[in-house]
Short mmCIF file of C-alpha atoms in Angstrom, two decimals:
data_model
loop_
_atom_site.label_atom_id
_atom_site.label_comp_id
_atom_site.label_asym_id
_atom_site.label_seq_id
_atom_site.Cartn_x
_atom_site.Cartn_y
_atom_site.Cartn_z
CA UNK X 881 -58.72 20.51 -46.07
CA UNK X 882 -57.37 16.80 -45.38
CA UNK X 883 -58.83 17.11 -41.74
CA UNK X 884 -62.46 18.10 -42.91
CA UNK X 885 -62.14 15.43 -45.20
CA UNK X 886 -61.53 12.64 -42.80
CA UNK X 887 -64.00 14.12 -40.58
CA UNK X 888 -66.82 13.27 -43.14
CA UNK X 889 -65.15 10.05 -43.82
CA UNK X 890 -65.02 9.30 -40.24
CA UNK X 891 -68.65 10.00 -39.60
CA UNK X 892 -69.91 8.10 -42.67
CA UNK X 893 -67.68 5.32 -43.64
CA UNK X 894 -68.15 2.18 -41.71
CA UNK X 895 -65.44 0.55 -40.13
CA UNK X 896 -65.15 -2.69 -42.08
CA UNK X 897 -64.70 -2.04 -46.00
CA UNK X 898 -64.38 -4.66 -48.26
CA UNK X 899 -61.13 -5.35 -50.28
CA UNK X 900 -62.38 -3.93 -53.24
CA UNK X 901 -63.19 -0.32 -51.83
CA UNK X 902 -59.63 0.16 -50.71
CA UNK X 903 -58.23 1.37 -53.63
CA UNK X 904 -60.93 3.99 -53.87
CA UNK X 905 -59.69 4.69 -50.44
CA UNK X 906 -56.76 4.76 -51.61
CA UNK X 907 -57.10 7.28 -54.01
CA UNK X 908 -59.00 9.46 -52.00
CA UNK X 909 -56.29 10.09 -50.03
CA UNK X 910 -53.61 10.37 -52.83
CA UNK X 911 -53.59 14.09 -51.94
CA UNK X 912 -52.45 13.34 -48.44
CA UNK X 913 -48.66 13.20 -47.75
CA UNK X 914 -47.16 9.81 -48.21
CA UNK X 915 -45.21 8.28 -45.53
CA UNK X 916 -42.55 6.05 -45.73
CA UNK X 917 -43.84 2.45 -45.02
CA UNK X 918 -41.73 0.17 -43.05
CA UNK X 919 -41.90 -3.52 -43.23
CA UNK X 920 -44.16 -5.72 -40.89
CA UNK X 921 -42.35 -5.11 -37.68
CA UNK X 922 -42.73 -1.70 -37.28
CA UNK X 923 -45.95 0.46 -37.34
CA UNK X 924 -46.04 4.25 -37.95
CA UNK X 925 -47.26 6.71 -35.52
CA UNK X 926 -48.36 9.85 -37.39
CA UNK X 927 -48.56 12.29 -34.68
CA UNK X 928 -48.00 10.52 -31.28
CA UNK X 929 -51.46 9.85 -31.18
CA UNK X 930 -52.68 6.50 -31.34
CA UNK X 931 -52.16 5.72 -35.15
CA UNK X 932 -50.34 2.38 -36.50
CA UNK X 933 -50.19 1.10 -39.78
CA UNK X 934 -50.17 -2.77 -40.48
CA UNK X 935 -49.13 -4.70 -43.46
CA UNK X 936 -49.36 -7.97 -44.37
CA UNK X 937 -46.35 -10.25 -44.03
CA UNK X 938 -46.78 -11.92 -47.28
CA UNK X 939 -46.62 -8.32 -48.94
CA UNK X 940 -49.69 -6.95 -50.01
CA UNK X 941 -50.29 -3.96 -52.22
CA UNK X 942 -48.77 -0.73 -50.56
CA UNK X 943 -51.16 1.89 -49.63
CA UNK X 944 -50.42 5.47 -49.88
CA UNK X 945 -51.24 6.82 -46.50
CA UNK X 946 -51.77 10.23 -44.90
CA UNK X 947 -50.33 10.88 -41.46
CA UNK X 948 -53.89 10.64 -40.06
CA UNK X 949 -54.95 7.43 -41.79
CA UNK X 950 -54.69 3.98 -40.27
CA UNK X 951 -55.13 0.84 -42.77
CA UNK X 952 -55.34 -2.71 -41.33
CA UNK X 953 -55.35 -5.41 -43.81
CA UNK X 954 -55.32 -8.43 -41.95
CA UNK X 955 -53.79 -11.22 -44.07
CA UNK X 956 -56.45 -14.08 -45.02
CA UNK X 957 -59.57 -12.03 -44.00
CA UNK X 958 -61.89 -11.37 -46.35
CA UNK X 959 -62.96 -7.77 -45.36
CA UNK X 960 -60.49 -5.21 -44.25
CA UNK X 961 -60.91 -3.49 -40.85
CA UNK X 962 -59.90 -0.02 -41.21
CA UNK X 963 -59.07 2.30 -37.98
CA UNK X 964 -59.01 6.17 -38.24
CA UNK X 965 -57.63 8.62 -35.88
CA UNK X 966 -57.71 12.09 -36.23
CA UNK X 967 -54.99 13.74 -34.15
CA UNK X 968 -56.86 17.26 -33.91
CA UNK X 969 -60.51 16.29 -33.69
CA UNK X 970 -61.13 13.43 -31.44
CA UNK X 971 -59.61 13.52 -27.96
CA UNK X 972 -57.22 11.00 -27.18
CA UNK X 973 -59.33 8.64 -24.63
CA UNK X 974 -62.15 8.63 -27.62
CA UNK X 975 -59.26 7.23 -29.90
CA UNK X 976 -57.93 5.21 -27.19
CA UNK X 977 -61.28 3.54 -26.71
CA UNK X 978 -61.86 3.25 -30.73
CA UNK X 979 -58.57 2.01 -31.33
CA UNK X 980 -59.07 -0.92 -28.56
CA UNK X 981 -62.27 -1.63 -30.04
CA UNK X 982 -60.61 -2.07 -33.64
CA UNK X 983 -58.20 -3.97 -32.32
CA UNK X 984 -60.43 -6.30 -30.38
CA UNK X 985 -62.04 -6.80 -34.07
CA UNK X 986 -58.53 -7.22 -35.65
CA UNK X 987 -58.02 -9.91 -33.33
CA UNK X 988 -60.97 -11.45 -33.61
CA UNK X 989 -60.99 -11.62 -37.07
CA UNK X 990 -57.47 -12.93 -37.01
CA UNK X 991 -58.71 -15.82 -34.57
CA UNK X 992 -61.69 -16.19 -36.81
CA UNK X 993 -59.76 -17.23 -40.19
CA UNK X 994 -60.03 -20.74 -39.83
CA UNK X 995 -56.86 -22.72 -40.47
CA UNK X 996 -54.94 -19.72 -41.95
CA UNK X 997 -51.83 -20.33 -44.09
CA UNK X 998 -48.85 -19.81 -42.23
CA UNK X 999 -49.47 -20.18 -38.45
CA UNK X 1000 -46.28 -18.59 -37.33
CA UNK X 1001 -46.89 -15.24 -39.36
CA UNK X 1002 -50.21 -15.33 -37.86
CA UNK X 1003 -49.01 -15.61 -34.39
CA UNK X 1004 -46.38 -13.66 -34.99
CA UNK X 1005 -48.71 -10.87 -36.29
CA UNK X 1006 -50.88 -11.44 -33.24
CA UNK X 1007 -47.52 -10.65 -30.99
CA UNK X 1008 -47.04 -7.53 -33.21
CA UNK X 1009 -50.75 -6.34 -32.32
CA UNK X 1010 -50.01 -7.42 -28.65
CA UNK X 1011 -46.89 -5.51 -28.74
CA UNK X 1012 -47.80 -2.51 -30.37
CA UNK X 1013 -50.88 -2.17 -28.10
CA UNK X 1014 -48.96 -2.26 -25.22
CA UNK X 1015 -46.54 0.23 -26.15
CA UNK X 1016 -49.27 2.09 -27.88
CA UNK X 1017 -51.39 2.04 -24.33
CA UNK X 1018 -48.02 2.92 -22.20
CA UNK X 1019 -47.79 5.78 -24.79
CA UNK X 1020 -51.78 6.86 -24.22
CA UNK X 1021 -51.29 7.17 -20.68
CA UNK X 1022 -48.44 9.31 -20.84
CA UNK X 1023 -49.93 11.82 -23.41
CA UNK X 1024 -53.08 11.77 -21.52
CA UNK X 1025 -51.36 13.64 -19.04
CA UNK X 1026 -49.83 16.30 -21.21
CA UNK X 1027 -52.08 16.27 -24.03
CA UNK X 1028 -51.20 19.63 -25.06
CA UNK X 1029 -47.48 19.46 -24.96
CA UNK X 1030 -47.68 16.35 -27.20
CA UNK X 1031 -49.23 18.02 -30.00
CA UNK X 1032 -46.41 20.63 -29.95
CA UNK X 1033 -43.62 17.88 -29.77
CA UNK X 1034 -45.08 15.53 -32.40
CA UNK X 1035 -42.25 15.30 -34.51
CA UNK X 1036 -39.81 14.12 -32.07
CA UNK X 1037 -42.09 11.85 -30.53
CA UNK X 1038 -42.46 10.00 -33.95
CA UNK X 1039 -39.22 9.32 -34.24
CA UNK X 1040 -38.82 8.00 -30.60
CA UNK X 1041 -41.96 6.20 -30.74
CA UNK X 1042 -41.23 4.35 -33.51
CA UNK X 1043 -37.83 3.28 -32.65
CA UNK X 1044 -39.35 2.01 -29.04
CA UNK X 1045 -41.83 0.11 -30.91
CA UNK X 1046 -39.21 -1.31 -33.33
CA UNK X 1047 -37.40 -2.50 -30.44
CA UNK X 1048 -40.30 -3.86 -28.75
CA UNK X 1049 -41.82 -5.43 -31.91
CA UNK X 1050 -38.62 -7.17 -32.28
CA UNK X 1051 -38.34 -8.48 -28.79
CA UNK X 1052 -41.34 -9.78 -28.82
CA UNK X 1053 -41.42 -11.64 -31.63
CA UNK X 1054 -38.78 -14.51 -30.55
CA UNK X 1055 -41.54 -16.13 -27.85
CA UNK X 1056 -44.78 -15.71 -30.02
CA UNK X 1057 -47.30 -16.55 -27.45
CA UNK X 1058 -47.48 -13.51 -25.52
CA UNK X 1059 -51.00 -12.33 -25.40
CA UNK X 1060 -51.00 -9.50 -22.59
CA UNK X 1061 -52.77 -6.52 -23.20
CA UNK X 1062 -52.05 -3.57 -20.47
CA UNK X 1063 -55.04 -1.67 -20.20
CA UNK X 1064 -55.12 1.98 -19.23
CA UNK X 1065 -54.48 2.92 -15.78
CA UNK X 1066 -52.79 -0.41 -15.17
CA UNK X 1067 -49.17 -1.08 -14.46
CA UNK X 1068 -46.97 -2.21 -17.22
CA UNK X 1069 -44.20 -3.49 -15.92
CA UNK X 1070 -43.41 -6.92 -16.87
CA UNK X 1071 -44.21 -8.78 -13.56
CA UNK X 1072 -47.57 -7.53 -13.37
CA UNK X 1073 -48.04 -8.22 -17.03
CA UNK X 1074 -46.88 -11.60 -16.73
CA UNK X 1075 -48.89 -12.24 -13.83
CA UNK X 1076 -52.40 -10.65 -15.10
CA UNK X 1077 -51.24 -13.15 -18.30
CA UNK X 1078 -51.68 -16.15 -15.76
CA UNK X 1079 -54.67 -14.90 -14.07
CA UNK X 1080 -56.22 -14.82 -17.37
CA UNK X 1081 -54.87 -18.19 -18.76
CA UNK X 1082 -56.44 -19.57 -15.14
CA UNK X 1083 -59.49 -18.02 -15.55
CA UNK X 1084 -59.83 -19.56 -19.03
CA UNK X 1085 -59.20 -22.79 -17.46
CA UNK X 1086 -61.62 -22.33 -14.77
CA UNK X 1087 -64.54 -22.00 -17.56
CA UNK X 1088 -63.11 -24.99 -19.41
CA UNK X 1089 -63.64 -26.89 -16.13
CA UNK X 1090 -67.14 -25.29 -15.57
CA UNK X 1091 -68.37 -27.08 -18.56
CA UNK X 1092 -67.14 -30.28 -17.63
CA UNK X 1093 -68.71 -30.35 -14.08
CA UNK X 1094 -72.33 -30.48 -14.10
CA UNK X 1095 -74.14 -27.88 -11.81
CA UNK X 1096 -71.45 -25.09 -11.99
CA UNK X 1097 -73.25 -22.48 -13.54
CA UNK X 1098 -75.17 -21.53 -10.37
CA UNK X 1099 -72.21 -21.02 -8.34
CA UNK X 1100 -70.09 -18.08 -9.07
CA UNK X 1101 -66.71 -17.34 -8.25
CA UNK X 1102 -63.19 -19.05 -7.99
CA UNK X 1103 -63.19 -20.54 -4.57
CA UNK X 1104 -66.81 -21.87 -5.00
CA UNK X 1105 -66.06 -23.27 -8.44
CA UNK X 1106 -63.09 -24.79 -6.99
CA UNK X 1107 -65.21 -26.40 -4.21
CA UNK X 1108 -67.84 -27.97 -7.01
CA UNK X 1109 -64.87 -29.27 -8.47
CA UNK X 1110 -63.17 -30.91 -5.45
CA UNK X 1111 -66.84 -32.23 -4.81
CA UNK X 1112 -67.33 -33.65 -8.22
CA UNK X 1113 -63.65 -35.34 -8.33
CA UNK X 1114 -64.40 -36.72 -5.06
CA UNK X 1115 -68.01 -38.37 -6.46
CA UNK X 1116 -66.51 -39.60 -9.06
CA UNK X 1117 -63.75 -41.49 -7.30
CA UNK X 1118 -66.54 -42.49 -5.22
CA UNK X 1119 -68.59 -43.63 -7.79
CA UNK X 1120 -65.60 -45.91 -9.28
CA UNK X 1121 -64.98 -47.64 -6.05
CA UNK X 1122 -68.72 -48.37 -5.55
CA UNK X 1123 -69.00 -49.98 -9.12
CA UNK X 1124 -66.06 -51.76 -8.61
CA UNK X 1125 -67.47 -53.25 -5.16
CA UNK X 1126 -70.63 -54.17 -7.26
CA UNK X 1127 -68.82 -55.93 -9.98
CA UNK X 1128 -67.14 -57.87 -7.09
CA UNK X 1129 -70.28 -58.46 -5.69
CA UNK X 1130 -71.77 -59.58 -8.97
CA UNK X 1131 -68.69 -61.71 -9.83
CA UNK X 1132 -69.16 -63.78 -6.81
CA UNK X 1133 -73.26 -64.28 -7.55
CA UNK X 1134 -73.53 -64.56 -10.90
CA UNK X 1135 -72.21 -67.46 -13.19
CA UNK X 1136 -71.16 -66.81 -16.52
CA UNK X 1137 -68.28 -67.54 -18.96
CA UNK X 1138 -66.49 -64.64 -19.87
CA UNK X 1139 -64.42 -66.76 -21.53
CA UNK X 1140 -67.31 -66.96 -24.44
CA UNK X 1141 -67.27 -62.99 -25.09
CA UNK X 1142 -64.81 -62.19 -27.36
CA UNK X 1143 -62.83 -59.47 -25.59
CA UNK X 1144 -62.29 -57.23 -28.47
CA UNK X 1145 -66.02 -57.08 -29.27
CA UNK X 1146 -67.19 -56.68 -26.16
CA UNK X 1147 -66.66 -53.02 -26.25
CA UNK X 1148 -69.35 -52.66 -28.96
CA UNK X 1149 -71.64 -55.07 -27.12
CA UNK X 1150 -71.45 -53.11 -24.66
CA UNK X 1151 -71.89 -49.95 -26.56
CA UNK X 1152 -75.31 -51.41 -27.88
CA UNK X 1153 -76.28 -52.26 -24.29
CA UNK X 1154 -79.16 -49.74 -24.28
CA UNK X 1155 -81.33 -51.94 -26.55
CA UNK X 1156 -80.85 -54.57 -23.69
CA UNK X 1157 -81.19 -51.96 -20.97
CA UNK X 1158 -84.98 -51.14 -21.90
CA UNK X 1159 -86.18 -54.25 -19.93
CA UNK X 1160 -88.09 -53.81 -17.17
CA UNK X 1161 -86.95 -52.70 -13.99
CA UNK X 1162 -87.74 -55.43 -11.92
CA UNK X 1163 -84.63 -57.82 -12.76
CA UNK X 1164 -82.67 -55.19 -11.54
CA UNK X 1165 -84.16 -54.75 -8.28
CA UNK X 1166 -84.21 -58.63 -7.93
CA UNK X 1167 -80.25 -59.00 -8.76
CA UNK X 1168 -79.71 -56.42 -6.15
CA UNK X 1169 -80.98 -57.57 -3.28
CA UNK X 1170 -77.70 -58.57 -1.93
CA UNK X 1171 -77.60 -61.11 0.76
CA UNK X 1172 -76.44 -60.44 3.96
CA UNK X 1173 -73.18 -61.18 3.40
CA UNK X 1174 -73.01 -59.03 0.59
CA UNK X 1175 -74.28 -56.64 2.44
CA UNK X 1176 -71.56 -56.66 4.97
CA UNK X 1177 -68.78 -56.62 2.41
CA UNK X 1178 -70.71 -53.44 0.91
CA UNK X 1179 -70.88 -52.16 4.81
CA UNK X 1180 -67.20 -52.56 4.84
CA UNK X 1181 -66.74 -50.78 1.38
CA UNK X 1182 -68.30 -47.56 2.74
CA UNK X 1183 -67.02 -47.31 5.91
CA UNK X 1184 -63.72 -47.91 3.99
CA UNK X 1185 -64.83 -44.82 1.70
CA UNK X 1186 -65.34 -42.23 4.74
CA UNK X 1187 -62.62 -43.61 6.83
CA UNK X 1188 -59.97 -45.65 4.88
CA UNK X 1189 -58.16 -48.20 6.84
CA UNK X 1190 -54.91 -49.81 6.11
CA UNK X 1191 -55.63 -53.20 5.90
CA UNK X 1192 -58.16 -55.39 4.71
CA UNK X 1193 -58.71 -57.04 8.26
CA UNK X 1194 -59.01 -53.61 9.56
CA UNK X 1195 -61.88 -53.12 7.46
CA UNK X 1196 -63.69 -56.06 7.99
CA UNK X 1197 -63.26 -55.33 11.68
CA UNK X 1198 -64.87 -52.10 11.24
CA UNK X 1199 -67.53 -53.69 9.63
CA UNK X 1200 -69.29 -54.35 13.29
CA UNK X 1201 -69.77 -50.75 13.04
CA UNK X 1202 -73.64 -50.55 12.16
CA UNK X 1203 -74.48 -48.75 9.24
CA UNK X 1204 -77.59 -47.11 9.00
CA UNK X 1205 -80.29 -49.07 6.60
CA UNK X 1206 -80.95 -45.65 5.07
CA UNK X 1207 -77.41 -45.65 3.41
CA UNK X 1208 -77.88 -49.26 2.23
CA UNK X 1209 -81.20 -48.48 0.77
CA UNK X 1210 -80.37 -45.39 -0.69
CA UNK X 1211 -77.24 -47.16 -2.35
CA UNK X 1212 -79.33 -49.59 -3.32
CA UNK X 1213 -81.38 -47.01 -4.89
CA UNK X 1214 -78.64 -45.58 -6.81
CA UNK X 1215 -77.90 -48.97 -8.24
CA UNK X 1216 -81.11 -48.96 -10.15
CA UNK X 1217 -80.56 -46.10 -12.43
CA UNK X 1218 -77.40 -47.50 -13.55
CA UNK X 1219 -78.97 -49.62 -16.30
CA UNK X 1220 -80.03 -46.50 -17.96
CA UNK X 1221 -77.40 -45.39 -20.73
CA UNK X 1222 -77.86 -41.67 -20.77
CA UNK X 1223 -77.82 -41.47 -17.07
CA UNK X 1224 -77.98 -38.02 -16.41
CA UNK X 1225 -74.47 -37.25 -14.56
CA UNK X 1226 -75.80 -34.54 -12.23
CA UNK X 1227 -78.57 -36.80 -11.07
CA UNK X 1228 -76.28 -39.54 -10.58
CA UNK X 1229 -74.02 -37.16 -8.76
CA UNK X 1230 -76.96 -35.86 -6.52
CA UNK X 1231 -78.06 -39.51 -5.89
CA UNK X 1232 -74.04 -40.51 -4.71
CA UNK X 1233 -74.27 -37.40 -2.39
CA UNK X 1234 -77.38 -38.59 -0.53
CA UNK X 1235 -75.90 -41.92 -0.35
CA UNK X 1236 -72.36 -40.79 1.27
CA UNK X 1237 -73.25 -37.91 3.23
CA UNK Z 290 -74.53 -56.93 -37.42
CA UNK Z 291 -76.24 -53.60 -37.00
CA UNK Z 292 -73.45 -51.36 -35.05
CA UNK Z 293 -75.13 -48.00 -34.94
CA UNK Z 294 -72.71 -46.98 -32.27
CA UNK Z 295 -69.48 -47.15 -34.14
CA UNK Z 296 -66.49 -47.00 -31.47
CA UNK Z 297 -63.24 -45.65 -32.37
CA UNK Z 298 -60.83 -48.58 -31.51
CA UNK Z 299 -58.20 -45.86 -30.56
CA UNK Z 300 -60.27 -43.84 -28.23
CA UNK Z 301 -59.82 -43.31 -24.67
CA UNK Z 302 -62.78 -45.67 -24.15
CA UNK Z 303 -62.24 -48.42 -26.06
CA UNK Z 304 -58.71 -48.43 -24.88
CA UNK Z 305 -59.46 -48.58 -21.19
CA UNK Z 306 -62.40 -51.18 -21.65
CA UNK Z 307 -60.61 -53.59 -23.29
CA UNK Z 308 -57.93 -53.24 -20.85
CA UNK Z 309 -60.49 -53.40 -18.19
CA UNK Z 310 -61.85 -56.42 -19.18
CA UNK Z 311 -58.78 -58.47 -19.55
CA UNK Z 312 -57.49 -57.70 -16.00
CA UNK Z 313 -61.24 -58.54 -14.98
CA UNK Z 314 -60.95 -62.13 -16.35
CA UNK Z 315 -57.40 -62.47 -15.01
CA UNK Z 316 -59.04 -61.71 -11.60
CA UNK Z 317 -61.75 -64.24 -12.35
CA UNK Z 318 -59.51 -66.86 -13.31
CA UNK Z 319 -57.30 -66.66 -10.05
CA UNK Z 320 -59.74 -67.11 -7.11
CA UNK Z 321 -62.78 -69.54 -7.08
CA UNK Z 322 -66.35 -67.86 -7.51
CA UNK Z 323 -67.61 -69.80 -5.00
CA UNK Z 324 -66.50 -68.15 -1.83
CA UNK Z 325 -68.55 -64.98 -0.99
CA UNK Z 326 -67.51 -64.41 2.29
CA UNK Z 327 -66.89 -60.43 2.84
CA UNK Z 328 -63.66 -60.78 3.18
CA UNK Z 329 -63.22 -62.46 -0.08
CA UNK Z 330 -65.50 -59.95 -2.16
CA UNK Z 331 -63.85 -57.23 -0.12
CA UNK Z 332 -60.24 -58.29 -1.53
CA UNK Z 333 -61.72 -58.75 -4.76
CA UNK Z 334 -63.28 -55.52 -5.00
CA UNK Z 335 -59.85 -54.02 -3.86
CA UNK Z 336 -58.16 -55.89 -6.86
CA UNK Z 337 -60.70 -54.48 -8.89
CA UNK Z 338 -60.22 -50.89 -8.36
CA UNK Z 339 -56.59 -51.30 -8.61
CA UNK Z 340 -57.15 -53.10 -12.12
CA UNK Z 341 -59.75 -50.08 -12.90
CA UNK Z 342 -57.32 -47.53 -11.62
CA UNK Z 343 -54.45 -49.17 -13.63
CA UNK Z 344 -56.18 -49.73 -16.80
CA UNK Z 345 -57.12 -46.05 -17.00
CA UNK Z 346 -53.28 -44.70 -16.18
CA UNK Z 347 -52.22 -47.33 -18.51
CA UNK Z 348 -54.83 -46.35 -21.60
CA UNK Z 349 -53.69 -42.84 -21.09
CA UNK Z 350 -49.89 -43.81 -20.68
CA UNK Z 351 -47.24 -41.21 -19.39
CA UNK Z 352 -48.81 -38.34 -21.44
CA UNK Z 353 -50.36 -36.62 -18.46
CA UNK Z 354 -48.86 -35.98 -15.15
CA UNK Z 355 -51.66 -37.25 -13.10
CA UNK Z 356 -51.34 -40.63 -15.11
CA UNK Z 357 -47.55 -40.93 -14.77
CA UNK Z 358 -47.31 -40.49 -10.96
CA UNK Z 359 -50.40 -43.00 -10.90
CA UNK Z 360 -48.53 -45.47 -12.41
CA UNK Z 361 -45.89 -44.75 -10.27
CA UNK Z 362 -47.82 -45.38 -7.35
CA UNK Z 363 -49.52 -48.38 -8.42
CA UNK Z 364 -45.98 -49.75 -9.35
CA UNK Z 365 -44.07 -48.77 -6.42
CA UNK Z 366 -46.91 -50.59 -4.12
CA UNK Z 367 -46.55 -53.83 -6.36
CA UNK Z 368 -42.92 -53.82 -5.77
CA UNK Z 369 -43.33 -53.28 -2.30
CA UNK Z 370 -45.74 -56.37 -2.00
CA UNK Z 371 -43.12 -58.38 -3.88
CA UNK Z 372 -40.08 -57.49 -2.07
CA UNK Z 373 -40.02 -55.01 0.87
CA UNK Z 374 -36.32 -54.09 0.66
CA UNK Z 375 -36.50 -53.15 -3.38
CA UNK Z 376 -39.36 -51.23 -2.82
CA UNK Z 377 -37.62 -48.89 -0.21
CA UNK Z 378 -34.74 -48.84 -2.50
CA UNK Z 379 -36.94 -48.01 -5.56
CA UNK Z 380 -39.23 -45.69 -3.40
CA UNK Z 381 -36.15 -43.29 -2.39
CA UNK Z 382 -35.15 -43.16 -5.75
CA UNK Z 383 -38.44 -42.07 -6.76
CA UNK Z 384 -38.85 -39.81 -4.25
CA UNK Z 385 -35.46 -38.32 -5.48
CA UNK Z 386 -36.93 -37.88 -8.74
CA UNK Z 387 -40.49 -36.76 -7.49
CA UNK Z 388 -38.38 -34.29 -5.70
CA UNK Z 389 -36.32 -32.70 -8.29
CA UNK Z 390 -39.63 -32.24 -10.10
CA UNK Z 391 -41.49 -30.67 -7.68
CA UNK Z 392 -38.48 -28.29 -6.84
CA UNK Z 393 -38.80 -27.04 -10.21
CA UNK Z 394 -42.50 -26.48 -10.18
CA UNK Z 395 -42.61 -25.25 -6.70
CA UNK Z 396 -41.29 -21.93 -7.41
CA UNK Z 397 -44.78 -20.96 -8.21
CA UNK Z 398 -47.16 -23.08 -6.47
CA UNK Z 399 -47.35 -21.37 -3.43
CA UNK Z 400 -47.34 -17.91 -4.50
CA UNK Z 401 -49.90 -17.85 -6.79
CA UNK Z 402 -51.47 -14.54 -5.91
CA UNK Z 403 -54.87 -15.86 -6.92
CA UNK Z 404 -55.83 -16.13 -3.27
CA UNK Z 405 -57.33 -19.71 -3.09
CA UNK Z 406 -54.72 -21.96 -1.79
CA UNK Z 407 -56.76 -24.11 0.41
CA UNK Z 408 -59.26 -25.31 -2.32
CA UNK Z 409 -56.29 -25.85 -4.37
CA UNK Z 410 -54.30 -27.76 -2.21
CA UNK Z 411 -57.32 -30.01 -1.45
CA UNK Z 412 -57.65 -30.53 -5.02
CA UNK Z 413 -53.83 -31.59 -5.18
CA UNK Z 414 -54.57 -34.33 -2.77
CA UNK Z 415 -57.53 -35.46 -4.94
CA UNK Z 416 -55.36 -35.36 -8.16
CA UNK Z 417 -52.85 -37.90 -8.11
CA UNK Z 418 -49.49 -36.50 -8.50
CA UNK Z 419 -51.09 -33.00 -7.65
CA UNK Z 420 -48.29 -31.85 -5.27
CA UNK Z 421 -45.86 -31.28 -7.72
CA UNK Z 422 -48.28 -28.81 -9.91
CA UNK Z 423 -48.78 -25.49 -10.20
CA UNK Z 424 -52.19 -24.24 -10.68
CA UNK Z 425 -52.08 -23.75 -14.02
CA UNK Z 426 -50.99 -27.41 -14.61
CA UNK Z 427 -53.16 -28.48 -11.77
CA UNK Z 428 -56.69 -27.42 -13.55
CA UNK Z 429 -55.50 -28.77 -16.67
CA UNK Z 430 -54.70 -32.20 -15.20
CA UNK Z 431 -57.87 -31.86 -13.00
CA UNK Z 432 -59.77 -31.36 -16.46
CA UNK Z 433 -58.60 -34.43 -17.98
CA UNK Z 434 -58.78 -36.50 -14.88
CA UNK Z 435 -62.55 -35.44 -14.88
CA UNK Z 436 -62.79 -36.59 -18.27
CA UNK Z 437 -61.01 -39.89 -17.71
CA UNK Z 438 -63.08 -40.52 -14.76
CA UNK Z 439 -66.29 -40.14 -15.98
CA UNK Z 440 -65.33 -42.53 -18.93
CA UNK Z 441 -64.04 -44.97 -15.89
CA UNK Z 442 -67.51 -44.72 -14.46
CA UNK Z 443 -69.32 -45.25 -17.73
CA UNK Z 444 -67.80 -48.26 -18.67
CA UNK Z 445 -67.49 -50.09 -15.49
CA UNK Z 446 -71.42 -49.01 -15.10
CA UNK Z 447 -72.32 -51.06 -18.26
CA UNK Z 448 -70.39 -53.81 -17.28
CA UNK Z 449 -71.69 -53.91 -13.67
CA UNK Z 450 -75.08 -53.98 -15.67
CA UNK Z 451 -73.91 -56.54 -17.86
CA UNK Z 452 -73.32 -58.79 -15.10
CA UNK Z 453 -76.08 -57.95 -12.74
CA UNK Z 454 -78.45 -59.76 -16.03
#
């Protein structure tokens, strides 16, 4: 009887319920056997298949529950995500898939609650979810193999699994940042889990780096990404060297009194520079026509970046190596766009590649 | 005075800018501006570059591994210049420290299991202090290093433009 009722519920009932509908639900299932509820650490498995009951750490309303029903009330979430499985009707696989979906939703919900009151309980719960998922997936795998046997051994498995989960959840509570998920068909020993966690962390960081480095969207794969990152860092370092060279050169030629400028206000002055940068580009070019000596100095610097010498004298000596005029002209070209405030870093990056390759 | 760009005085950019400008004024005060031989320009360029790196490293303090490594490198270089003997001594002790930290981290360095050791090594050479980091930390440090480098480039660009007018 209950089973058919549940079937109908599963078919029509949406996965997300609002809080007000839960008591209705509760009354709906009042007829089912009420299972003893354990406190947040444990979760209850009805028949060894993929059920768990989740309780808010702060203590919420207790739900009378049938063996086949799962309720998941997250702490501060506006709604409730309810997961239900039926041991008899659904196949293990389907149940596992549904469960994973639901758990994803749960985790998403948990993550989306901004500034949830107690971070510790939050992470603890996350760890609990993870731990439960882990052990559950283990059980799922084991159960897939002997599906028919499980049904018969329901009761014994319940006690065994709950004790296992208890211990697992207790272990996990101490370090509260394990976000590992054992997927189906994958090894679940601690080493591979840890490695998988590391790999996921690394890929997350690579994604962050991808946002930082312009022009990375085209490249796929970690090795190509790393190459792009390396190129970008190299180009940035070369830019710094080039700019310091430019400042050195301009220091020598231009005459101005730095003492007059209040140093504290200079940053804001420099920040307001875009207004001044709208002057015509011609003054830029005339200033950047370096005389021959400065050109030699630029030669030294370019040489240094390509083959870093040990001493300054060595660098000067290598200035005799003729640098093709193209490099210099491209370097002067790169000087011109510097006055634009919002210089597209990608464009500059490309220009530098032009100038230095 | 209308200041639409309200600068956060504690931001990395303003910290770096003030430090770098101070260093620049010091450099200008040291040498006469009249000499514009390539040697002089080259020397000044080196000094300015060191000043830029130093200002950036000091703006980040020791909060990051790369800044710590860069500061240590700059300090050991300046010690070596002043007094060769003391430089060697400090170099030894510092090397011991670095080795110790590297031993702690090298257990997971090579056996990353992710398969791009060459690029990771290249990146380690680029980022200061990268030799002692495992891949995870290396990526973190690279991200922060890139952010600081872009700030540095921006500020230096503006300064160069300011000087050019």
